[in-house]
């Protein structure tokens, strides 16, 4: 058995992992105790990484060979690498020769390694001569980039994870770190436990599990963050809580900001933000007067039409109070992706150049051209993500190269994105997984390596560079992303000498040289040093013995005069304010156990235990007002389309608001809109309105209408399937989903592989469609029992199996028509209960459960498979205070004692069981 040190490929915490393998197969994963990001901890996602690399998943979900489609919609056929690259070069050259270099575009990813990113940036800007290269980090971090540059002078988060241990006040805003950055949240929990006096403020429209840790929770209205920050500064000025010496010595522009916030009176801020004036005063006092205040923030600030203003206005508070450049203090943006930082370092965005240089700066362009050995870098700004797909939809961009990302799931306003992918003359998708929605729309598919196979570096949220190492050989004909870029460059311009790389280290060494003298100087680092001394933070200039933990301790900023700049931007409401025809504010966010478009986490049924199916969450009063019960199908309509999905009551969602997780794309949730158009998941209804500075879209708010969908015909089908074809069966079903007005398809099962399909329609669909669903689930087996009443639209199919104890059990079923009376079939199959009755009785419409069959409670603890029901049952008889009841819960059921990802939820359940009313007020 081999141990290989590498990095988790999910969030920006950047946890170190040790991959266990037998040289050919990954057999296990554990946290790296020596990695300074996690010290051995992993969350529920990281701890299951090895399971996502099983041979069965690799065989079904991975793209292992280059494939090509003769036309859109045709099946992809395997081709050789030489043919694939020749085709790509020929098609790109044809477009460039006819329409110029700006008629092609690259859309890459914060999941690429730094070396991959560097090659693609140079390929577009240096070789082809277009700045049309942008990345999914545009959807994630570009407001943080713009905010840092406008205020502090460089895109450099000044704080580090250890600051959590030194902060006296933690201001968490626009971040559900308990779900999105779980291992960092474990540190925050530890810090709060060690120093209960540390004040924690959480500001978020949703009362998330992160808010459960708050001493002060600010449930601000969506999009009103700038008003909140201006109001806090107003109070600080009024109370004399600003640090005037710091302002005088280290900043410029304060007078204009003072003028601006004059109108942000407590009364006005309270009214606009929906907060209490006394809470504003408390927040201002804690922020300004605590010895050290650290802000942690993420997409709640970034994904906004005012994203840059939100970031800058928060940084204003740190500068005005001197809460920066000292242990425990500073504005610390958390990156969503594992290498969003690395992408920023190499300038992998349409408006940036290598090593934090600006495209708009002629001197910077000349420096990069000299470094690359090209005559120049084009001055014309490239198209950012939304602009790139709009240009393709309009026909201006004719060839697209998409690497390691899934825009047909993740981009807002999917109608435009789909139009872009249909209209583009040539679409290349370079991917590790064949199961993404974008892969369906490619002309050419190029197979890439992924976690466990890749070699290079990534940089996490605290500027720490870590090696990513391969544990097993690349499967099939997959190639490393940087290598695909180099191979394409050689075909595109034969004989060019711009890409002389044979190893990722040779790419990285060139990147390192580009940083010389820059704010992120890493000329003192090398692969060898990373091997010997482990992960390092930048800057780490030549001659330095270590990187810098935190920045700006001397009060000198990377601006022309060395001073930080206050930015005075007036508050603007969201792009689509609620109105009578769209009275709800829809927000999106993460689930605890899923990551992004779920191409990897979606391969594991066990990661669907916590949240099993897509749903729209609403406040219980809104559910009642709309006559919705849990599980009823709701229609969520924005100006862009209608999405149908089950509704669920949630106390964490405020009145007039709604929440849908960002992960549910067309791979899981599909159907047809009111006008018959295909529904492409959650982003069918989100808006592409974006920040004018950062161009980051407002994924955190869309005005929507919600109604109960009256659909008489319903379908529920479930099956246990052999591991070797469960994903393939789901892929078959995915292709059928758009034929129904509403349908979702998800995996389930911890030790076995299950697939669930749920659908509804106004009337029964064709028997042929039902037959195809049955075939995908193995219900066309000759041993299946059937009942059908076509006139009444009723259909029931049941397939038995023999359990390990010799008793009959249920392997698969499909019930269609009126399914309400038989939802008990779900736990019967899911819990692998013995069939206590003659199976033919299951076929009867309205058949009752043979024994009491309570619906299985939601899984709270993924590691030990502990359900909410079991937790509630234990808490009902547990004594003591909250801490003692939590300890008793953990000692008895073991929940929350491994990865800890469920601890915030356990704490909430403990509090709720003891003081149900108190939860409503914090
Ligand atoms: Fe991976 Fe979880 Fe660590 Fe994020 S917190 S890097 S998802 S293990």
PDB file of N, CA and C in Angstrom, residues 299-385:
ATOM      1  N   UNK A 299     -19.665  34.080  -1.103  1.00  0.00           N
ATOM      2  CA  UNK A 299     -20.513  34.403  -2.251  1.00  0.00           C
ATOM      3  C   UNK A 299     -21.646  35.378  -1.933  1.00  0.00           C
ATOM      4  N   UNK A 300     -22.049  35.466  -0.677  1.00  0.00           N
ATOM      5  CA  UNK A 300     -23.117  36.402  -0.334  1.00  0.00           C
ATOM      6  C   UNK A 300     -22.734  37.835  -0.662  1.00  0.00           C
ATOM      7  N   UNK A 301     -21.447  38.149  -0.589  1.00  0.00           N
ATOM      8  CA  UNK A 301     -21.003  39.479  -1.020  1.00  0.00           C
ATOM      9  C   UNK A 301     -20.658  39.464  -2.512  1.00  0.00           C
ATOM     10  N   UNK A 302     -20.040  38.388  -2.958  1.00  0.00           N
ATOM     11  CA  UNK A 302     -19.473  38.391  -4.317  1.00  0.00           C
ATOM     12  C   UNK A 302     -20.515  38.271  -5.418  1.00  0.00           C
ATOM     13  N   UNK A 303     -21.486  37.370  -5.231  1.00  0.00           N
ATOM     14  CA  UNK A 303     -22.445  37.078  -6.314  1.00  0.00           C
ATOM     15  C   UNK A 303     -23.569  38.108  -6.284  1.00  0.00           C
ATOM     16  N   UNK A 304     -23.252  39.302  -6.763  1.00  0.00           N
ATOM     17  CA  UNK A 304     -24.189  40.416  -6.621  1.00  0.00           C
ATOM     18  C   UNK A 304     -23.930  41.450  -7.692  1.00  0.00           C
ATOM     19  N   UNK A 305     -24.970  42.156  -8.092  1.00  0.00           N
ATOM     20  CA  UNK A 305     -24.756  43.251  -9.037  1.00  0.00           C
ATOM     21  C   UNK A 305     -23.991  44.392  -8.354  1.00  0.00           C
ATOM     22  N   UNK A 306     -23.864  44.353  -7.016  1.00  0.00           N
ATOM     23  CA  UNK A 306     -23.049  45.317  -6.278  1.00  0.00           C
ATOM     24  C   UNK A 306     -21.871  44.613  -5.612  1.00  0.00           C
ATOM     25  N   UNK A 307     -21.376  43.539  -6.225  1.00  0.00           N
ATOM     26  CA  UNK A 307     -20.365  42.705  -5.569  1.00  0.00           C
ATOM     27  C   UNK A 307     -19.115  43.475  -5.182  1.00  0.00           C
ATOM     28  N   UNK A 308     -18.600  44.281  -6.084  1.00  0.00           N
ATOM     29  CA  UNK A 308     -17.375  45.023  -5.780  1.00  0.00           C
ATOM     30  C   UNK A 308     -17.643  46.058  -4.688  1.00  0.00           C
ATOM     31  N   UNK A 309     -18.790  46.720  -4.784  1.00  0.00           N
ATOM     32  CA  UNK A 309     -19.135  47.716  -3.763  1.00  0.00           C
ATOM     33  C   UNK A 309     -19.281  47.058  -2.398  1.00  0.00           C
ATOM     34  N   UNK A 310     -19.852  45.873  -2.354  1.00  0.00           N
ATOM     35  CA  UNK A 310     -19.993  45.177  -1.077  1.00  0.00           C
ATOM     36  C   UNK A 310     -18.622  44.852  -0.485  1.00  0.00           C
ATOM     37  N   UNK A 311     -17.746  44.309  -1.312  1.00  0.00           N
ATOM     38  CA  UNK A 311     -16.404  43.982  -0.828  1.00  0.00           C
ATOM     39  C   UNK A 311     -15.674  45.236  -0.346  1.00  0.00           C
ATOM     40  N   UNK A 312     -15.716  46.283  -1.175  1.00  0.00           N
ATOM     41  CA  UNK A 312     -14.979  47.499  -0.828  1.00  0.00           C
ATOM     42  C   UNK A 312     -15.563  48.159   0.423  1.00  0.00           C
ATOM     43  N   UNK A 313     -16.886  48.136   0.562  1.00  0.00           N
ATOM     44  CA  UNK A 313     -17.513  48.790   1.716  1.00  0.00           C
ATOM     45  C   UNK A 313     -17.181  48.047   3.013  1.00  0.00           C
ATOM     46  N   UNK A 314     -17.032  46.733   2.929  1.00  0.00           N
ATOM     47  CA  UNK A 314     -16.612  45.991   4.121  1.00  0.00           C
ATOM     48  C   UNK A 314     -15.150  46.309   4.450  1.00  0.00           C
ATOM     49  N   UNK A 315     -14.311  46.376   3.419  1.00  0.00           N
ATOM     50  CA  UNK A 315     -12.896  46.696   3.658  1.00  0.00           C
ATOM     51  C   UNK A 315     -12.776  48.117   4.217  1.00  0.00           C
ATOM     52  N   UNK A 316     -13.664  49.040   3.779  1.00  0.00           N
ATOM     53  CA  UNK A 316     -13.707  50.386   4.368  1.00  0.00           C
ATOM     54  C   UNK A 316     -13.761  50.311   5.897  1.00  0.00           C
ATOM     55  N   UNK A 317     -14.609  49.406   6.407  1.00  0.00           N
ATOM     56  CA  UNK A 317     -14.776  49.306   7.865  1.00  0.00           C
ATOM     57  C   UNK A 317     -13.470  48.893   8.529  1.00  0.00           C
ATOM     58  N   UNK A 318     -12.758  47.980   7.899  1.00  0.00           N
ATOM     59  CA  UNK A 318     -11.483  47.535   8.482  1.00  0.00           C
ATOM     60  C   UNK A 318     -10.463  48.665   8.484  1.00  0.00           C
ATOM     61  N   UNK A 319     -10.430  49.429   7.393  1.00  0.00           N
ATOM     62  CA  UNK A 319      -9.470  50.537   7.320  1.00  0.00           C
ATOM     63  C   UNK A 319      -9.855  51.645   8.302  1.00  0.00           C
ATOM     64  N   UNK A 320     -11.134  51.909   8.430  1.00  0.00           N
ATOM     65  CA  UNK A 320     -11.580  53.017   9.294  1.00  0.00           C
ATOM     66  C   UNK A 320     -11.350  52.713  10.766  1.00  0.00           C
ATOM     67  N   UNK A 321     -11.256  51.443  11.114  1.00  0.00           N
ATOM     68  CA  UNK A 321     -11.075  51.064  12.519  1.00  0.00           C
ATOM     69  C   UNK A 321      -9.689  50.485  12.790  1.00  0.00           C
ATOM     70  N   UNK A 322      -8.843  50.480  11.775  1.00  0.00           N
ATOM     71  CA  UNK A 322      -7.493  49.924  11.936  1.00  0.00           C
ATOM     72  C   UNK A 322      -7.509  48.426  12.184  1.00  0.00           C
ATOM     73  N   UNK A 323      -8.577  47.762  11.760  1.00  0.00           N
ATOM     74  CA  UNK A 323      -8.688  46.308  11.988  1.00  0.00           C
ATOM     75  C   UNK A 323      -8.070  45.555  10.817  1.00  0.00           C
ATOM     76  N   UNK A 324      -6.786  45.748  10.616  1.00  0.00           N
ATOM     77  CA  UNK A 324      -6.087  45.110   9.505  1.00  0.00           C
ATOM     78  C   UNK A 324      -4.592  45.123   9.827  1.00  0.00           C
ATOM     79  N   UNK A 325      -3.885  44.121   9.337  1.00  0.00           N
ATOM     80  CA  UNK A 325      -2.434  44.116   9.512  1.00  0.00           C
ATOM     81  C   UNK A 325      -1.976  43.745  10.901  1.00  0.00           C
ATOM     82  N   UNK A 326      -2.813  43.037  11.636  1.00  0.00           N
ATOM     83  CA  UNK A 326      -2.402  42.580  12.967  1.00  0.00           C
ATOM     84  C   UNK A 326      -3.074  41.224  13.216  1.00  0.00           C
ATOM     85  N   UNK A 327      -2.525  40.416  14.113  1.00  0.00           N
ATOM     86  CA  UNK A 327      -3.113  39.091  14.323  1.00  0.00           C
ATOM     87  C   UNK A 327      -4.589  39.169  14.699  1.00  0.00           C
ATOM     88  N   UNK A 328      -5.394  38.360  14.033  1.00  0.00           N
ATOM     89  CA  UNK A 328      -6.818  38.297  14.351  1.00  0.00           C
ATOM     90  C   UNK A 328      -7.657  39.344  13.666  1.00  0.00           C
ATOM     91  N   UNK A 329      -7.079  40.116  12.754  1.00  0.00           N
ATOM     92  CA  UNK A 329      -7.831  41.212  12.135  1.00  0.00           C
ATOM     93  C   UNK A 329      -7.647  41.196  10.621  1.00  0.00           C
ATOM     94  N   UNK A 330      -8.673  41.699   9.925  1.00  0.00           N
ATOM     95  CA  UNK A 330      -8.551  41.874   8.480  1.00  0.00           C
ATOM     96  C   UNK A 330      -9.762  41.381   7.734  1.00  0.00           C
ATOM     97  N   UNK A 331      -9.900  41.831   6.487  1.00  0.00           N
ATOM     98  CA  UNK A 331     -10.982  41.346   5.619  1.00  0.00           C
ATOM     99  C   UNK A 331     -10.493  40.107   4.870  1.00  0.00           C
ATOM    100  N   UNK A 332     -11.117  38.968   5.123  1.00  0.00           N
ATOM    101  CA  UNK A 332     -10.616  37.689   4.620  1.00  0.00           C
ATOM    102  C   UNK A 332     -11.695  37.039   3.753  1.00  0.00           C
ATOM    103  N   UNK A 333     -11.542  37.147   2.448  1.00  0.00           N
ATOM    104  CA  UNK A 333     -12.501  36.511   1.532  1.00  0.00           C
ATOM    105  C   UNK A 333     -12.150  35.031   1.404  1.00  0.00           C
ATOM    106  N   UNK A 334     -13.166  34.186   1.466  1.00  0.00           N
ATOM    107  CA  UNK A 334     -12.950  32.736   1.355  1.00  0.00           C
ATOM    108  C   UNK A 334     -13.223  32.313  -0.081  1.00  0.00           C
ATOM    109  N   UNK A 335     -12.309  31.564  -0.661  1.00  0.00           N
ATOM    110  CA  UNK A 335     -12.501  31.139  -2.043  1.00  0.00           C
ATOM    111  C   UNK A 335     -13.350  29.875  -2.077  1.00  0.00           C
ATOM    112  N   UNK A 336     -14.267  29.842  -3.047  1.00  0.00           N
ATOM    113  CA  UNK A 336     -15.149  28.694  -3.154  1.00  0.00           C
ATOM    114  C   UNK A 336     -14.451  27.486  -3.752  1.00  0.00           C
ATOM    115  N   UNK A 337     -13.544  27.705  -4.684  1.00  0.00           N
ATOM    116  CA  UNK A 337     -12.938  26.601  -5.422  1.00  0.00           C
ATOM    117  C   UNK A 337     -11.514  26.331  -4.934  1.00  0.00           C
ATOM    118  N   UNK A 338     -11.010  25.135  -5.234  1.00  0.00           N
ATOM    119  CA  UNK A 338      -9.708  24.756  -4.682  1.00  0.00           C
ATOM    120  C   UNK A 338      -8.563  25.610  -5.192  1.00  0.00           C
ATOM    121  N   UNK A 339      -8.713  26.160  -6.407  1.00  0.00           N
ATOM    122  CA  UNK A 339      -7.586  26.924  -6.944  1.00  0.00           C
ATOM    123  C   UNK A 339      -8.039  28.216  -7.604  1.00  0.00           C
ATOM    124  N   UNK A 340      -9.096  28.813  -7.059  1.00  0.00           N
ATOM    125  CA  UNK A 340      -9.473  30.137  -7.552  1.00  0.00           C
ATOM    126  C   UNK A 340      -8.301  31.094  -7.376  1.00  0.00           C
ATOM    127  N   UNK A 341      -7.573  30.934  -6.277  1.00  0.00           N
ATOM    128  CA  UNK A 341      -6.427  31.820  -6.033  1.00  0.00           C
ATOM    129  C   UNK A 341      -5.338  31.614  -7.084  1.00  0.00           C
ATOM    130  N   UNK A 342      -5.056  30.368  -7.423  1.00  0.00           N
ATOM    131  CA  UNK A 342      -4.022  30.100  -8.411  1.00  0.00           C
ATOM    132  C   UNK A 342      -4.369  30.710  -9.758  1.00  0.00           C
ATOM    133  N   UNK A 343      -5.652  30.636 -10.114  1.00  0.00           N
ATOM    134  CA  UNK A 343      -6.093  31.230 -11.366  1.00  0.00           C
ATOM    135  C   UNK A 343      -5.889  32.728 -11.376  1.00  0.00           C
ATOM    136  N   UNK A 344      -6.156  33.360 -10.229  1.00  0.00           N
ATOM    137  CA  UNK A 344      -5.931  34.805 -10.120  1.00  0.00           C
ATOM    138  C   UNK A 344      -4.430  35.118 -10.221  1.00  0.00           C
ATOM    139  N   UNK A 345      -3.604  34.253  -9.640  1.00  0.00           N
ATOM    140  CA  UNK A 345      -2.151  34.486  -9.669  1.00  0.00           C
ATOM    141  C   UNK A 345      -1.607  34.488 -11.101  1.00  0.00           C
ATOM    142  N   UNK A 346      -2.105  33.591 -11.925  1.00  0.00           N
ATOM    143  CA  UNK A 346      -1.574  33.537 -13.300  1.00  0.00           C
ATOM    144  C   UNK A 346      -2.339  34.471 -14.228  1.00  0.00           C
ATOM    145  N   UNK A 347      -3.294  35.239 -13.688  1.00  0.00           N
ATOM    146  CA  UNK A 347      -4.041  36.185 -14.527  1.00  0.00           C
ATOM    147  C   UNK A 347      -5.012  35.495 -15.456  1.00  0.00           C
ATOM    148  N   UNK A 348      -5.600  34.392 -14.993  1.00  0.00           N
ATOM    149  CA  UNK A 348      -6.473  33.608 -15.858  1.00  0.00           C
ATOM    150  C   UNK A 348      -7.886  34.141 -15.957  1.00  0.00           C
ATOM    151  N   UNK A 349      -8.041  35.432 -16.054  1.00  0.00           N
ATOM    152  CA  UNK A 349      -9.348  36.059 -16.271  1.00  0.00           C
ATOM    153  C   UNK A 349      -9.203  37.036 -17.442  1.00  0.00           C
ATOM    154  N   UNK A 350     -10.341  37.402 -18.032  1.00  0.00           N
ATOM    155  CA  UNK A 350     -10.319  38.168 -19.278  1.00  0.00           C
ATOM    156  C   UNK A 350      -9.721  39.565 -19.123  1.00  0.00           C
ATOM    157  N   UNK A 351      -9.641  40.057 -17.894  1.00  0.00           N
ATOM    158  CA  UNK A 351      -9.140  41.414 -17.670  1.00  0.00           C
ATOM    159  C   UNK A 351      -7.805  41.434 -16.924  1.00  0.00           C
ATOM    160  N   UNK A 352      -7.199  40.275 -16.712  1.00  0.00           N
ATOM    161  CA  UNK A 352      -5.966  40.208 -15.923  1.00  0.00           C
ATOM    162  C   UNK A 352      -4.832  39.619 -16.749  1.00  0.00           C
ATOM    163  N   UNK A 353      -3.615  39.857 -16.242  1.00  0.00           N
ATOM    164  CA  UNK A 353      -2.434  39.218 -16.816  1.00  0.00           C
ATOM    165  C   UNK A 353      -1.624  38.566 -15.699  1.00  0.00           C
ATOM    166  N   UNK A 354      -0.608  37.831 -16.086  1.00  0.00           N
ATOM    167  CA  UNK A 354       0.162  37.038 -15.131  1.00  0.00           C
ATOM    168  C   UNK A 354       0.635  37.859 -13.938  1.00  0.00           C
ATOM    169  N   UNK A 355       0.625  37.213 -12.784  1.00  0.00           N
ATOM    170  CA  UNK A 355       1.196  37.762 -11.552  1.00  0.00           C
ATOM    171  C   UNK A 355       0.540  39.095 -11.165  1.00  0.00           C
ATOM    172  N   UNK A 356      -0.802  39.088 -11.157  1.00  0.00           N
ATOM    173  CA  UNK A 356      -1.581  40.247 -10.703  1.00  0.00           C
ATOM    174  C   UNK A 356      -1.327  41.490 -11.549  1.00  0.00           C
ATOM    175  N   UNK A 357      -0.960  41.299 -12.816  1.00  0.00           N
ATOM    176  CA  UNK A 357      -0.830  42.462 -13.699  1.00  0.00           C
ATOM    177  C   UNK A 357      -2.179  42.753 -14.346  1.00  0.00           C
ATOM    178  N   UNK A 358      -2.325  43.999 -14.769  1.00  0.00           N
ATOM    179  CA  UNK A 358      -3.591  44.429 -15.370  1.00  0.00           C
ATOM    180  C   UNK A 358      -3.474  44.489 -16.887  1.00  0.00           C
ATOM    181  N   UNK A 359      -4.471  43.975 -17.540  1.00  0.00           N
ATOM    182  CA  UNK A 359      -4.507  44.026 -18.995  1.00  0.00           C
ATOM    183  C   UNK A 359      -4.557  45.473 -19.502  1.00  0.00           C
ATOM    184  N   UNK A 360      -5.209  46.323 -18.738  1.00  0.00           N
ATOM    185  CA  UNK A 360      -5.374  47.711 -19.187  1.00  0.00           C
ATOM    186  C   UNK A 360      -4.081  48.516 -19.083  1.00  0.00           C
ATOM    187  N   UNK A 361      -3.074  47.967 -18.445  1.00  0.00           N
ATOM    188  CA  UNK A 361      -1.821  48.700 -18.216  1.00  0.00           C
ATOM    189  C   UNK A 361      -0.811  48.342 -19.315  1.00  0.00           C
ATOM    190  N   UNK A 362      -0.420  49.322 -20.196  1.00  0.00           N
ATOM    191  CA  UNK A 362       0.491  49.001 -21.314  1.00  0.00           C
ATOM    192  C   UNK A 362       1.828  48.443 -20.832  1.00  0.00           C
ATOM    193  N   UNK A 363       2.318  48.970 -19.691  1.00  0.00           N
ATOM    194  CA  UNK A 363       3.606  48.474 -19.179  1.00  0.00           C
ATOM    195  C   UNK A 363       3.479  47.006 -18.767  1.00  0.00           C
ATOM    196  N   UNK A 364       2.355  46.671 -18.153  1.00  0.00           N
ATOM    197  CA  UNK A 364       2.140  45.278 -17.750  1.00  0.00           C
ATOM    198  C   UNK A 364       2.050  44.363 -18.965  1.00  0.00           C
ATOM    199  N   UNK A 365       1.375  44.836 -20.006  1.00  0.00           N
ATOM    200  CA  UNK A 365       1.263  44.007 -21.212  1.00  0.00           C
ATOM    201  C   UNK A 365       2.648  43.781 -21.824  1.00  0.00           C
ATOM    202  N   UNK A 366       3.469  44.845 -21.812  1.00  0.00           N
ATOM    203  CA  UNK A 366       4.818  44.727 -22.382  1.00  0.00           C
ATOM    204  C   UNK A 366       5.656  43.745 -21.560  1.00  0.00           C
ATOM    205  N   UNK A 367       5.522  43.797 -20.233  1.00  0.00           N
ATOM    206  CA  UNK A 367       6.295  42.883 -19.373  1.00  0.00           C
ATOM    207  C   UNK A 367       5.932  41.424 -19.664  1.00  0.00           C
ATOM    208  N   UNK A 368       4.631  41.188 -19.802  1.00  0.00           N
ATOM    209  CA  UNK A 368       4.195  39.805 -20.030  1.00  0.00           C
ATOM    210  C   UNK A 368       4.602  39.350 -21.432  1.00  0.00           C
ATOM    211  N   UNK A 369       4.495  40.238 -22.408  1.00  0.00           N
ATOM    212  CA  UNK A 369       4.907  39.877 -23.778  1.00  0.00           C
ATOM    213  C   UNK A 369       6.390  39.510 -23.787  1.00  0.00           C
ATOM    214  N   UNK A 370       7.201  40.284 -23.071  1.00  0.00           N
ATOM    215  CA  UNK A 370       8.641  40.002 -23.022  1.00  0.00           C
ATOM    216  C   UNK A 370       8.901  38.656 -22.354  1.00  0.00           C
ATOM    217  N   UNK A 371       8.178  38.405 -21.290  1.00  0.00           N
ATOM    218  CA  UNK A 371       8.354  37.143 -20.565  1.00  0.00           C
ATOM    219  C   UNK A 371       7.993  35.956 -21.443  1.00  0.00           C
ATOM    220  N   UNK A 372       6.932  36.103 -22.200  1.00  0.00           N
ATOM    221  CA  UNK A 372       6.458  34.998 -23.043  1.00  0.00           C
ATOM    222  C   UNK A 372       7.224  34.909 -24.372  1.00  0.00           C
ATOM    223  N   UNK A 373       7.910  35.980 -24.731  1.00  0.00           N
ATOM    224  CA  UNK A 373       8.606  35.973 -26.019  1.00  0.00           C
ATOM    225  C   UNK A 373       7.671  36.161 -27.193  1.00  0.00           C
ATOM    226  N   UNK A 374       6.647  36.987 -27.019  1.00  0.00           N
ATOM    227  CA  UNK A 374       5.726  37.309 -28.117  1.00  0.00           C
ATOM    228  C   UNK A 374       5.780  38.816 -28.359  1.00  0.00           C
ATOM    229  N   UNK A 375       5.419  39.267 -29.575  1.00  0.00           N
ATOM    230  CA  UNK A 375       5.522  40.712 -29.866  1.00  0.00           C
ATOM    231  C   UNK A 375       4.666  41.549 -28.934  1.00  0.00           C
ATOM    232  N   UNK A 376       3.473  41.093 -28.651  1.00  0.00           N
ATOM    233  CA  UNK A 376       2.608  41.867 -27.756  1.00  0.00           C
ATOM    234  C   UNK A 376       1.489  40.982 -27.225  1.00  0.00           C
ATOM    235  N   UNK A 377       0.808  41.547 -26.245  1.00  0.00           N
ATOM    236  CA  UNK A 377      -0.424  40.937 -25.731  1.00  0.00           C
ATOM    237  C   UNK A 377      -1.533  41.894 -26.128  1.00  0.00           C
ATOM    238  N   UNK A 378      -2.621  41.402 -26.738  1.00  0.00           N
ATOM    239  CA  UNK A 378      -3.643  42.341 -27.223  1.00  0.00           C
ATOM    240  C   UNK A 378      -4.185  43.221 -26.101  1.00  0.00           C
ATOM    241  N   UNK A 379      -4.477  44.468 -26.453  1.00  0.00           N
ATOM    242  CA  UNK A 379      -4.946  45.428 -25.452  1.00  0.00           C
ATOM    243  C   UNK A 379      -6.451  45.326 -25.216  1.00  0.00           C
ATOM    244  N   UNK A 380      -7.158  44.848 -26.209  1.00  0.00           N
ATOM    245  CA  UNK A 380      -8.626  44.822 -26.096  1.00  0.00           C
ATOM    246  C   UNK A 380      -9.044  43.858 -24.988  1.00  0.00           C
ATOM    247  N   UNK A 381      -9.842  44.352 -24.029  1.00  0.00           N
ATOM    248  CA  UNK A 381     -10.251  43.457 -22.942  1.00  0.00           C
ATOM    249  C   UNK A 381     -11.003  42.251 -23.484  1.00  0.00           C
ATOM    250  N   UNK A 382     -10.800  41.128 -22.848  1.00  0.00           N
ATOM    251  CA  UNK A 382     -11.512  39.927 -23.258  1.00  0.00           C
ATOM    252  C   UNK A 382     -12.936  39.925 -22.738  1.00  0.00           C
ATOM    253  N   UNK A 383     -13.697  38.970 -23.218  1.00  0.00           N
ATOM    254  CA  UNK A 383     -15.088  38.839 -22.782  1.00  0.00           C
ATOM    255  C   UNK A 383     -15.132  38.041 -21.487  1.00  0.00           C
ATOM    256  N   UNK A 384     -15.852  38.565 -20.517  1.00  0.00           N
ATOM    257  CA  UNK A 384     -16.010  37.846 -19.262  1.00  0.00           C
ATOM    258  C   UNK A 384     -17.099  36.784 -19.431  1.00  0.00           C
ATOM    259  N   UNK A 385     -17.270  35.940 -18.409  1.00  0.00           N
ATOM    260  CA  UNK A 385     -18.097  34.732 -18.561  1.00  0.00           C
ATOM    261  C   UNK A 385     -19.460  35.020 -19.184  1.00  0.00           C
TER     262      UNK A 385
END
